[in-house]
Coordinates of C-alpha atoms in Angstrom, one line a residue:
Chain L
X1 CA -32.3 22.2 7.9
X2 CA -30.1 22.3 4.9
X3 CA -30.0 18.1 3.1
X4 CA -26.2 17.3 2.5
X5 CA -27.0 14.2 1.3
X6 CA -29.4 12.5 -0.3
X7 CA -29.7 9.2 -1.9
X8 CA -32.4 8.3 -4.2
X9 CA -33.1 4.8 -4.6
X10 CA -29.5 4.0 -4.3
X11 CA -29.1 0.0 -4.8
X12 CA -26.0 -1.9 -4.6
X13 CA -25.6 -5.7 -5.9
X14 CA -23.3 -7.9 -5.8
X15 CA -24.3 -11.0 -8.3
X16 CA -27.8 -11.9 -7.6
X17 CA -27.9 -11.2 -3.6
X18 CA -28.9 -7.4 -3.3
X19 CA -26.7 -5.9 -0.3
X20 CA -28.4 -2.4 -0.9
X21 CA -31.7 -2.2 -1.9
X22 CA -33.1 1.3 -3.2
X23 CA -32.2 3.4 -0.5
X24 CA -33.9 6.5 0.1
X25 CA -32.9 9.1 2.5
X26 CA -31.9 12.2 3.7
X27 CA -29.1 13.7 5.9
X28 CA -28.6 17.4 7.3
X29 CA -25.8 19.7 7.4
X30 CA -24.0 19.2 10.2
X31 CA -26.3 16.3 11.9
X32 CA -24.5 13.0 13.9
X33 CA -26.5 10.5 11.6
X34 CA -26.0 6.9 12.6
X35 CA -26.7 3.7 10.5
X36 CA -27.5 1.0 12.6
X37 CA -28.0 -2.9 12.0
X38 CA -26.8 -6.1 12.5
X39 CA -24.0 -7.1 10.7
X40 CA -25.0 -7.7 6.7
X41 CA -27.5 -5.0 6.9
X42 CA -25.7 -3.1 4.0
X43 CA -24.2 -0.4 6.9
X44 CA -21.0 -0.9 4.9
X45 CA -21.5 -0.6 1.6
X46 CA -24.0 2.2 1.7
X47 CA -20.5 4.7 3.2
X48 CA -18.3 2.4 0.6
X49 CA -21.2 3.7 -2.0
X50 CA -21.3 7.4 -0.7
X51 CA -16.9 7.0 -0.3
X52 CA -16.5 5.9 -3.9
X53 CA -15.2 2.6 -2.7
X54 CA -18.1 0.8 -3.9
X55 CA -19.5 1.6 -7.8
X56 CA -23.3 1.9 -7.5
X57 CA -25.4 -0.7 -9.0
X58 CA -28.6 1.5 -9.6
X59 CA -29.9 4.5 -8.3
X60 CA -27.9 8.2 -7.7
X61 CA -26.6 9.9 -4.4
X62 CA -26.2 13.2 -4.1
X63 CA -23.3 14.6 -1.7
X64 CA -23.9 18.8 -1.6
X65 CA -25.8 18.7 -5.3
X66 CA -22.4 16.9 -6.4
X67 CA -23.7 13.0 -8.3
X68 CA -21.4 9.8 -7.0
X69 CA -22.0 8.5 -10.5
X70 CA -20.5 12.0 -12.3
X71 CA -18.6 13.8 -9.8
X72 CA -16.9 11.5 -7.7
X73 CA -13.5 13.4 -7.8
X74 CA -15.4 16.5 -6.0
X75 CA -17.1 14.4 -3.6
X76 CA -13.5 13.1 -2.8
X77 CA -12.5 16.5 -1.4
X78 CA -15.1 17.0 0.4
X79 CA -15.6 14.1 2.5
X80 CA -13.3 12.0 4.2
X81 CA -13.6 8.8 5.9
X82 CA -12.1 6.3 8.8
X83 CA -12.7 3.2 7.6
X84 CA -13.7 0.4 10.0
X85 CA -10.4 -1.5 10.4
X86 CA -7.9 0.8 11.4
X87 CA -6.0 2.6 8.7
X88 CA -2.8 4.5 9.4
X89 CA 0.6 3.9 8.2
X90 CA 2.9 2.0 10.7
X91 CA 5.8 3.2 10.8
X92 CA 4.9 6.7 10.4
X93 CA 4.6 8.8 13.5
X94 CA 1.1 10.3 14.3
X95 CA 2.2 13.8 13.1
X96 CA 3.4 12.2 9.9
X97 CA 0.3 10.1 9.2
X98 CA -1.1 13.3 9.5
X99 CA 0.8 15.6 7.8
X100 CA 0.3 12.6 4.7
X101 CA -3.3 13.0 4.6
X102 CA -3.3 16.5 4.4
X103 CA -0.8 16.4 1.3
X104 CA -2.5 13.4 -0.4
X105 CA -5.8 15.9 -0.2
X106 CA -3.6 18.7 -2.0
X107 CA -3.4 21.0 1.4
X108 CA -0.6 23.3 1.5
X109 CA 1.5 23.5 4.0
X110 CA 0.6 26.4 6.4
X111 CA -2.9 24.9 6.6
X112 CA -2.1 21.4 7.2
X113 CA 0.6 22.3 10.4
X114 CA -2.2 24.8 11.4
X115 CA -4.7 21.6 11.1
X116 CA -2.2 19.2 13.0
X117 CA -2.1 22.0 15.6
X118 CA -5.9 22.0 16.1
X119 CA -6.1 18.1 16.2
X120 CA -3.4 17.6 18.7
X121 CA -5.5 19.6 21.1
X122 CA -8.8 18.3 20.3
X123 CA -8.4 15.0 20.3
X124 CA -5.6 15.2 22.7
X125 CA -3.1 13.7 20.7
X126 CA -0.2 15.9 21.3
X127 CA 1.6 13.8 23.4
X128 CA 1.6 10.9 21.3
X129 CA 3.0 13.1 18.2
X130 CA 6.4 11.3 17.6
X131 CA 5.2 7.8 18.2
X132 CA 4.8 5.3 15.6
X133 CA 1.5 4.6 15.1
X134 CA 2.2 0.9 15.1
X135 CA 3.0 1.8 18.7
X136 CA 0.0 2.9 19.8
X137 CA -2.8 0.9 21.3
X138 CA -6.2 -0.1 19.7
X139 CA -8.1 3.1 20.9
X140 CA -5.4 5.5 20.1
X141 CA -4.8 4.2 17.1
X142 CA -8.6 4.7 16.1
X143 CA -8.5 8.1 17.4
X144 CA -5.5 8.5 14.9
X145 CA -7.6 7.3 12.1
X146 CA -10.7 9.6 13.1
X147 CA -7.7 12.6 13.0
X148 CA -6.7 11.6 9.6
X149 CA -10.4 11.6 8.6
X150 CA -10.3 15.5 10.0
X151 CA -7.3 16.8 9.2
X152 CA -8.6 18.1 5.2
X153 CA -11.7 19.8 6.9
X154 CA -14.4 17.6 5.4
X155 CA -17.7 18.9 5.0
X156 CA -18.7 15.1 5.5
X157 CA -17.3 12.8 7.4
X158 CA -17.6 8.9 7.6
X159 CA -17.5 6.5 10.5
X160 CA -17.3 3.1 10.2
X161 CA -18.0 1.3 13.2
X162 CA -15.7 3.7 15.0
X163 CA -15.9 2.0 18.4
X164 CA -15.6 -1.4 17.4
X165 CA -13.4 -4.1 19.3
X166 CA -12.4 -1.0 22.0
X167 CA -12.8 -1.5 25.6
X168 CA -15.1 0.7 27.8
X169 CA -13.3 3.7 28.5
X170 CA -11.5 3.9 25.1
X171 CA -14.9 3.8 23.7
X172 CA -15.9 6.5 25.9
X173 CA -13.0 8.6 25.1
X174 CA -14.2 8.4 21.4
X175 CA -17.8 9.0 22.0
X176 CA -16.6 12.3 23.6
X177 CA -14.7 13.2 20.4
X178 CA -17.4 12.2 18.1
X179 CA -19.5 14.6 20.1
X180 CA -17.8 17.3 19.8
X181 CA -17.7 17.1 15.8
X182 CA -21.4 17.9 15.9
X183 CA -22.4 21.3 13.6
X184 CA -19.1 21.7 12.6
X185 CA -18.7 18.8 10.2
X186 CA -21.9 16.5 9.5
X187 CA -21.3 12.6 10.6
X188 CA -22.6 9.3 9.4
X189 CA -21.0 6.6 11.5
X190 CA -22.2 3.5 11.3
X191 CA -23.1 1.0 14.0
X192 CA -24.2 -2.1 15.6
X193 CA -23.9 -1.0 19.3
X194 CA -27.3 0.3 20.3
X195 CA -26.2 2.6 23.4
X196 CA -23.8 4.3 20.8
X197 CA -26.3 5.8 18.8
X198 CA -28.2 6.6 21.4
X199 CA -25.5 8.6 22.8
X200 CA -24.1 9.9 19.7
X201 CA -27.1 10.4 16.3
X202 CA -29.3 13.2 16.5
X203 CA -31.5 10.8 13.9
X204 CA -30.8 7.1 13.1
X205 CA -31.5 4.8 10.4
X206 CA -32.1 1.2 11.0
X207 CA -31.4 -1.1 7.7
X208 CA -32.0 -4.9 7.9
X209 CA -31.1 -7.0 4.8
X210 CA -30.5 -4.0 2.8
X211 CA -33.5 -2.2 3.4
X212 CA -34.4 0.9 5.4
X213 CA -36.7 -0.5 8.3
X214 CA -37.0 3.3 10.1
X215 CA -35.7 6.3 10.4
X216 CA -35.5 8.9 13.0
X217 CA -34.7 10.3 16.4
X218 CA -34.3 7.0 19.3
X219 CA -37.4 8.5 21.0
X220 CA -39.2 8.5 17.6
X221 CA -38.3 4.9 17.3
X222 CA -39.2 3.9 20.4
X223 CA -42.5 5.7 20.2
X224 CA -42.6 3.5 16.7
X225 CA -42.2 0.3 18.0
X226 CA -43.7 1.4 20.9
X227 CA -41.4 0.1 23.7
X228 CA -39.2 2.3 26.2
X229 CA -36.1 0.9 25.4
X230 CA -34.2 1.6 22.1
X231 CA -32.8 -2.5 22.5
X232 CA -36.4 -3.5 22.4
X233 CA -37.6 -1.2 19.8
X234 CA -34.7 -2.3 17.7
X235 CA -35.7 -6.0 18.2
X236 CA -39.4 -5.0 17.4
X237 CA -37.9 -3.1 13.6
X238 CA -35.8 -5.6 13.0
X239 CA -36.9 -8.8 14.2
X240 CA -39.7 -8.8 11.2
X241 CA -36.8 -8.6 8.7
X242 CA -34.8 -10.9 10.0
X243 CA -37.7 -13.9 10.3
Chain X
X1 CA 2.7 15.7 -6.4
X2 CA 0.4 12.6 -4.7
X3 CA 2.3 10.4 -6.0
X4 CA 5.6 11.9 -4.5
X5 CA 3.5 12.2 -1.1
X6 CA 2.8 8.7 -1.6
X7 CA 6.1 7.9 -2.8
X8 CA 7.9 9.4 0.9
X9 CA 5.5 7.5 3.0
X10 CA 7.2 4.4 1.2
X11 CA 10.6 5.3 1.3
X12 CA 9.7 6.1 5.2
X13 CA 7.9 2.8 5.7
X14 CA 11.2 0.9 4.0
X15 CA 13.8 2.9 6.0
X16 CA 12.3 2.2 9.0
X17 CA 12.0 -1.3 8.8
X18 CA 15.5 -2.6 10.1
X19 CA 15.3 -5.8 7.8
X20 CA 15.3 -3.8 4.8
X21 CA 18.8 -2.8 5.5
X22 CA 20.0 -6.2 6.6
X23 CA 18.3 -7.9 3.1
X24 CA 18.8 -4.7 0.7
X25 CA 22.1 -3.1 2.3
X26 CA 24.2 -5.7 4.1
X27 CA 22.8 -9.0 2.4
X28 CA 24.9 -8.0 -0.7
X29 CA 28.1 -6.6 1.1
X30 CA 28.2 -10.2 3.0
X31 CA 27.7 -11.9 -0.1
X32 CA 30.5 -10.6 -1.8
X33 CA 32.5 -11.0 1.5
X34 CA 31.5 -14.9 1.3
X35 CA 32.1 -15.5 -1.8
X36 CA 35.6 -14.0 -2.2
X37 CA 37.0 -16.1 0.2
X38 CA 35.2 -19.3 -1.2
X39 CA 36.9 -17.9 -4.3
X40 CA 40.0 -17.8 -2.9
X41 CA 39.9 -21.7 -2.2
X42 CA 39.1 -22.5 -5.5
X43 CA 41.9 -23.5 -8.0
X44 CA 42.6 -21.1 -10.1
X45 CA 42.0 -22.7 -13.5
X46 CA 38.5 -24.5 -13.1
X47 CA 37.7 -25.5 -16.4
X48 CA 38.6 -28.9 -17.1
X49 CA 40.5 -30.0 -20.3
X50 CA 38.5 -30.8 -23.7
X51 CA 35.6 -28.8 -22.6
X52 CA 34.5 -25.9 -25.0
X53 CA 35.4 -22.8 -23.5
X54 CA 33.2 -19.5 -25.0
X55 CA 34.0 -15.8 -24.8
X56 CA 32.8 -15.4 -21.2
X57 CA 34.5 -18.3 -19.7
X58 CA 37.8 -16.9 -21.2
X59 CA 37.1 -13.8 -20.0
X60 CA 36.5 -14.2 -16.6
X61 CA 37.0 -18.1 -15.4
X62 CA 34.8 -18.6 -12.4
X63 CA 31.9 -16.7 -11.5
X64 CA 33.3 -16.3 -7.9
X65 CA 36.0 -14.1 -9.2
X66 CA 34.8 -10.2 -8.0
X67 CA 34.7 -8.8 -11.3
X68 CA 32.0 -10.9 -12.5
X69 CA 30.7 -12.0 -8.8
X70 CA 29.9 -8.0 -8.1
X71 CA 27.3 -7.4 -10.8
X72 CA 26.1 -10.8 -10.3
X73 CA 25.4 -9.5 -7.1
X74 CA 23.7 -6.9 -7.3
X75 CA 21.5 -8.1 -9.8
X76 CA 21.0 -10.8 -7.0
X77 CA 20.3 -8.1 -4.5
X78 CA 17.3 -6.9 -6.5
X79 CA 15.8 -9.8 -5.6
X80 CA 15.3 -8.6 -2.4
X81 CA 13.8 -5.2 -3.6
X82 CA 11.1 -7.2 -5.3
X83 CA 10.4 -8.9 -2.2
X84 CA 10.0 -5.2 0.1
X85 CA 7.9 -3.9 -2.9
X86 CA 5.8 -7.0 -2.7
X87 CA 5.1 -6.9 1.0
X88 CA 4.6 -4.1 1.0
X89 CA 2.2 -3.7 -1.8
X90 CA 0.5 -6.7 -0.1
X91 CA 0.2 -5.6 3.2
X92 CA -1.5 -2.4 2.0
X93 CA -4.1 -4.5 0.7
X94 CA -4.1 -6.4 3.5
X95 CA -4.8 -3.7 5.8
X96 CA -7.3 -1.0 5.5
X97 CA -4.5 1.7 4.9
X98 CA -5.8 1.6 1.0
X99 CA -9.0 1.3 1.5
X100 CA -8.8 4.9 3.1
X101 CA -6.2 5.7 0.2
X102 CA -9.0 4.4 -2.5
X103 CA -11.5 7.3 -0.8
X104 CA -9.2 10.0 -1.5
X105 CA -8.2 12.2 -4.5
X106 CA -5.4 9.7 -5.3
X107 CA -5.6 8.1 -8.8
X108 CA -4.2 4.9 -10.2
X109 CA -0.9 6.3 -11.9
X110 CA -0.2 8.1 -8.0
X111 CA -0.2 4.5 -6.4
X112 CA 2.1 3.0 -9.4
X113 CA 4.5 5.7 -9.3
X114 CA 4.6 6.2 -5.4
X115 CA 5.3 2.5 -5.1
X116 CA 8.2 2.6 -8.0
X117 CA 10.0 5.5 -6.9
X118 CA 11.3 4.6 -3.5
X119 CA 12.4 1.0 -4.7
X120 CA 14.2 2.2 -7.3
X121 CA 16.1 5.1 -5.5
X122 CA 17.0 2.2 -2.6
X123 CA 17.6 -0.3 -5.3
X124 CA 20.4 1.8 -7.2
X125 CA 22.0 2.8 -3.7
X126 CA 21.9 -1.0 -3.4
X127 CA 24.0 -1.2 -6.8
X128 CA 26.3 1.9 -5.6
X129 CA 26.8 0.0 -2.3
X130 CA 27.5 -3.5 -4.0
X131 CA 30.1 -1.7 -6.6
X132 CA 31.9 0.7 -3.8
X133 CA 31.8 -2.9 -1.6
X134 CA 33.3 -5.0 -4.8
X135 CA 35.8 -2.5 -5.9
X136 CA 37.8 -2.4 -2.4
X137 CA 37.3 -6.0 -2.2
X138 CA 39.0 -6.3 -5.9
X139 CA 41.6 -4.3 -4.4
X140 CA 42.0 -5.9 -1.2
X141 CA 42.3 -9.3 -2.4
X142 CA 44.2 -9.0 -6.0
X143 CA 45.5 -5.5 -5.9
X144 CA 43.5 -5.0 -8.6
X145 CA 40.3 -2.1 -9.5
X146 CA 37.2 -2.0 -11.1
X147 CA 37.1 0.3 -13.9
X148 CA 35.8 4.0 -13.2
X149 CA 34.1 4.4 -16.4
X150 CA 32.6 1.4 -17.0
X151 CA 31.2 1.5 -13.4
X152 CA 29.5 4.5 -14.0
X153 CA 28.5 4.0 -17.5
X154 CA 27.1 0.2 -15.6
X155 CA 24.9 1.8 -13.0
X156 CA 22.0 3.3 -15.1
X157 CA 22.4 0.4 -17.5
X158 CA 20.6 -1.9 -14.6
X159 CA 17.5 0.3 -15.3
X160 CA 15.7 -2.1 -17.0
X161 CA 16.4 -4.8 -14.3
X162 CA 15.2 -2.7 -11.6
X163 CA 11.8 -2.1 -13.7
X164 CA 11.4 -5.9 -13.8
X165 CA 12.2 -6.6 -10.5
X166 CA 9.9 -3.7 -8.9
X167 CA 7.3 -4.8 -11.7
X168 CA 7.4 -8.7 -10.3
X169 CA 6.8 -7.2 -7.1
X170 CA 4.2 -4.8 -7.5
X171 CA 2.6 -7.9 -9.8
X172 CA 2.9 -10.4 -7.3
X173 CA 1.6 -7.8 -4.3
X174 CA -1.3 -7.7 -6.1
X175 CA -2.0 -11.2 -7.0
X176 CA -1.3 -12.8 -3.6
X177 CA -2.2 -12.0 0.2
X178 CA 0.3 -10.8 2.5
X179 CA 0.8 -14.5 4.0
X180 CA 1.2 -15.8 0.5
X181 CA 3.4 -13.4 -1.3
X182 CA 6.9 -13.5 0.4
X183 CA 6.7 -17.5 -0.3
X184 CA 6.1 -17.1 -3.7
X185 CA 8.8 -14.2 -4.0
X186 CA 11.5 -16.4 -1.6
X187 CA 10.7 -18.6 -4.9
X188 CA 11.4 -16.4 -6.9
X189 CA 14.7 -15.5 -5.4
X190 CA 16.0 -19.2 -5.4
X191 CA 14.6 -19.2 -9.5
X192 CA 17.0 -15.8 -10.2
X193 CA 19.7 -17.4 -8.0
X194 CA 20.0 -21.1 -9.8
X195 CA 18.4 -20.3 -13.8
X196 CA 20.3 -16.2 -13.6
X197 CA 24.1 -17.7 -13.9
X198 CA 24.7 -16.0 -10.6
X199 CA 26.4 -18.8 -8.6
X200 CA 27.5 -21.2 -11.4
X201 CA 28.3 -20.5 -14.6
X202 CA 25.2 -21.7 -17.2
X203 CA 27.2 -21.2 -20.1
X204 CA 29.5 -23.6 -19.1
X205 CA 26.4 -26.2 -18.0
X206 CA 25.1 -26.3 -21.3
X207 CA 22.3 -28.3 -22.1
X208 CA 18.6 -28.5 -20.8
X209 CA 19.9 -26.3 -17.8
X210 CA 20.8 -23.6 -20.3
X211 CA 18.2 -23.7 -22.5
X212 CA 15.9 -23.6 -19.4
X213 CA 17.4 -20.4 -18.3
X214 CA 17.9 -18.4 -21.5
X215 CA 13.7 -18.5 -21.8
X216 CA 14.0 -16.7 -18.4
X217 CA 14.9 -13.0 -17.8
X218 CA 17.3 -13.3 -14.7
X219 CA 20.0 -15.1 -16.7
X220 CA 19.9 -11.7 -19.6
X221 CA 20.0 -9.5 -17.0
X222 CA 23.0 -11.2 -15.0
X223 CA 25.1 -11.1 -18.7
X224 CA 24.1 -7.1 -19.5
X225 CA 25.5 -6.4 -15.8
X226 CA 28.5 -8.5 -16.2
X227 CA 29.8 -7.5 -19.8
X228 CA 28.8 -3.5 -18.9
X229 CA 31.2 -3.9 -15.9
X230 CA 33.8 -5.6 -18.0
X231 CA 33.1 -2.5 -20.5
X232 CA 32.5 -5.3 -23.1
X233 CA 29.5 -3.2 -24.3
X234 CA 28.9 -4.5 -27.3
X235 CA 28.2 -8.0 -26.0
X236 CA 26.3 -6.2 -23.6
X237 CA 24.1 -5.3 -26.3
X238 CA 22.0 -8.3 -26.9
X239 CA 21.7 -9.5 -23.3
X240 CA 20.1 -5.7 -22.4
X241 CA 17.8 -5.3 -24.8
X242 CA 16.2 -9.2 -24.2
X243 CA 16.3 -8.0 -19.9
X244 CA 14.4 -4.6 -21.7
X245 CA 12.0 -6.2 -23.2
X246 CA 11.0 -8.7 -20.3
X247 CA 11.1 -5.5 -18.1
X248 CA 8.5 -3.7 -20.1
X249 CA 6.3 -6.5 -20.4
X250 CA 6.1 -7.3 -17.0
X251 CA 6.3 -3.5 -15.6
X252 CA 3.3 -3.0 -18.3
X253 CA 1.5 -6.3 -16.9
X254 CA 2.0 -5.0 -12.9
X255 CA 0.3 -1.9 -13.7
X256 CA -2.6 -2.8 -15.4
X257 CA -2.8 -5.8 -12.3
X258 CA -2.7 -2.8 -10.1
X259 CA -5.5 -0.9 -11.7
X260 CA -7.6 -3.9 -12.5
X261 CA -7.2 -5.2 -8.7
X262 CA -8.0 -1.6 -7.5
X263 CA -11.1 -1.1 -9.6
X264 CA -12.3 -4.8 -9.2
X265 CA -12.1 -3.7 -5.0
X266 CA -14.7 -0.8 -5.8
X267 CA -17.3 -3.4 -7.4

């Protein structure tokens, strides 16, 4: 398996409280990774780190052999990301929002109406083209905001706390588009719902208080903390932190 | 190119927002609708015996009168433009919308100039509105017309007003929340209003008043936009080039607010 990123020691402080704290890992081409934690784990700011949102404090990442320190304006064209509250433009309909991204990323315009196209019918938002986004309810509007995430064709896409504050079936909906991102773009969404990474990450990370506490598949973990459920294996890694 | 991308998602933001054309559009046609008729119940010599009467007071006796009430106006009306820029630079911020913006290719000079551009192209349709709306008001009410010339050689002349104005609201955008920033501007707005000469005439006041607003831009840029319009452009002269300088200093201040505020949010 190919690494697409990986982060090497990769620390973030803010003041004296450390809110990342020398992160090591690695992520694989194409991959659903998930971050998971409780909130404060340093979820967050380790995307806002790997975005360029966030500067690093110490420590490197490397996104396709490109540095976040040096080459930050690469990285930016190859990654895109959907931020956790939702982050469309208003008054814009969802085929401009769209069509914005794909400028704002330098696409022409063949590619991005052949782009809008394709996202209409994956994600099923054809019908909803000429509404204002401010019109749409909570799950469509975070299924807009995953769309503008995919309409420059990011190698690497971010997901912060995609499903957050959605009810059960809108949740649903977007675990079913999340799924079908797999091997064609890689994903690193992070989390703090336990049955969504289970659902969703082929391997998972668990940070608590900025550290890594485990890393793997949810039957690895399990077979780590040695519990049958993912909950209680979670408790188990995390607990010890938290104490 | 981004910055023209970013630039139309403005203009599209602004346009579609029906209280931008009640404040930008109609607030100024109303205004000048209003104060015409208060201006017809005024006598028509207000200046009271004995008192010292300078150039402008001679030229024009009450500021109510259209000639000198339409540029007032529209300087007025840019009030409003800072507010829309504000807000909307604030609720940017507010929302995530930037956050995703700050992740992309975008650089600090593509935000600047896509928030300029739009506000300026709706605040010099503003002026063209307010001048179209003032000239068949001049001729409604005294038979009387605005020059052609001096109207057109007026309009870019308010350049350096509309740099401060967009500047102030790009500046205060930045430094205050979305909840806080249309209080301060509505501050603002009153400030321009009472210290800019644009419903009483300062000159006339005198005093601590005056001396009050001649530290202050608003009253500089109320005097350019009235002498240009009178095509007195010599007097003009001074008036403009004190509104320039504010302008630049506070356009220069708002963008390097903007690009501090954007780099101090990716610490």
């Amino acid at each position: 398996m190919k690494t697409i990123i990986k982060t090497t020691d990769l620390t973030k402080k803010f003041g004296t409280k450390t809110a990342v704290d020398k992160l090591n890992l690695e992520i694989f081409e194409g991959e659903i990774f998930g971050l998971l934690g409780v909130n404060g784990a340093g979820k967050t700011t380790t995307i806002r780190m790997l975005t360029g949102l966030s500067a690093v404090t110490d420590g490197d990442a490397h996104i396709m052999d490109y540095s976040i320190k040096k080459d930050l304006q690469e990285i930016k064209r190859l990654t895109n990301i959907s931020p956790q509250e939702t982050a469309v433009a208003g008054n814009l309909t969802v085929k401009e929002n769209l069509d914005f991204m794909g400028k704002i990323y330098g696409m022409n315009k063949e590619d991005t109406k052949k782009n809008i196209e394709k996202l209409f019918k994956s994600l099923e938002l054809e019908e909803v083209q000429n509404q204002k986004a401010k019109t749409l309810s909570g799950g469509w509007q975070r299924r807009l905001s995953i769309a503008m995430a995919l309409i420059t064709d990011p190698n690497i896409i971010f997901l912060d706390e995609p499903t957050l504050g959605l009810d059960v079936l809108a949740r649903r909906e977007l675990w079913k588009i999340i799924s079908s991102l797999k091997v064609k773009v890689t994903v690193i969404l992070t989390t703090h719902y336990l049955d969504e990474v289970e659902a969703l990450c082929d391997r998972i990370a668990i940070m608590a208080k900025g550290n890594l506490k485990a890393l793997g598949t949810a039957e690895e973990l399990k077979k780590k903390a040695g519990k049958e459920k993912l909950e209680d294996s979670f408790v188990e890694i995390v607990g010890g932190a938290e104490e | 190119m981004r910055s023209m991308t970013f630039a139309s998602r403005n203009i599209k933001e602004l346009l579609r927002d029906p209280l931008s054309y009640v404040f930008c559009l109609a607030f100024p046609i109303v205004m000048l609708i209003v104060m015409t008729i208060v201006n017809s119940a005024i006598p028509e010599n207000p200046i009271p015996e004995g008192l010292p009467i300078d150039d402008s007071a001679v030229m024009v006796p009450t500021v109510f009168q259209i000639a000198k009430l339409t540029p007032a106006i529209a300087i007025f009306g840019m009030t409003f433009i800072m507010l829309f820029t504000c807000m909307r630079v604030s609720s940017d911020r507010a929302g995530a919308f930037l956050t995703r913006l700050y992740a992309s290719p975008m650089k600090g000079t593509d935000y600047v100039l896509g928030y300029i551009f739009p506000f300026a192209l709706i605040a010099f349709a503003q002026i063209v509105i307010t001048y179209i709306a003032g000239d068949i008001i001049a001729v409604v009410d005294s038979k009387d017309t605005f020059n052609v010339l001096n109207m057109l050689i007026s309009i870019p002349l308010f350049i350096p007003s509309v740099l401060l104005f967009i500047g102030t609201g790009i500046l205060f955008g930045v430094l205050f929340n979305d909840k806080a920033a249309p209080g301060v501007c509505s501050a603002v707005i009153t400030g321009a209003a009472l210290l800019g000469g644009i419903w009483m005439d300062v000159d006339q006041m005198g005093g601590v008043w005056l001396s009050i607003c001649d530290k202050l831009p608003f009253y500089y840029c109320v005097r350019a936009a009235r002498f240009a319009l009178a095509g007195d452009f010599q007097e003009m002269l001074f008036p403009l080039l004190i509104s320039s300088a504010y302008a630049a200093a506070i356009f220069i201040i708002s963008i390097i607010a903007f690009v501090k505020k954007m780099k101090s949010d990716k610490k």
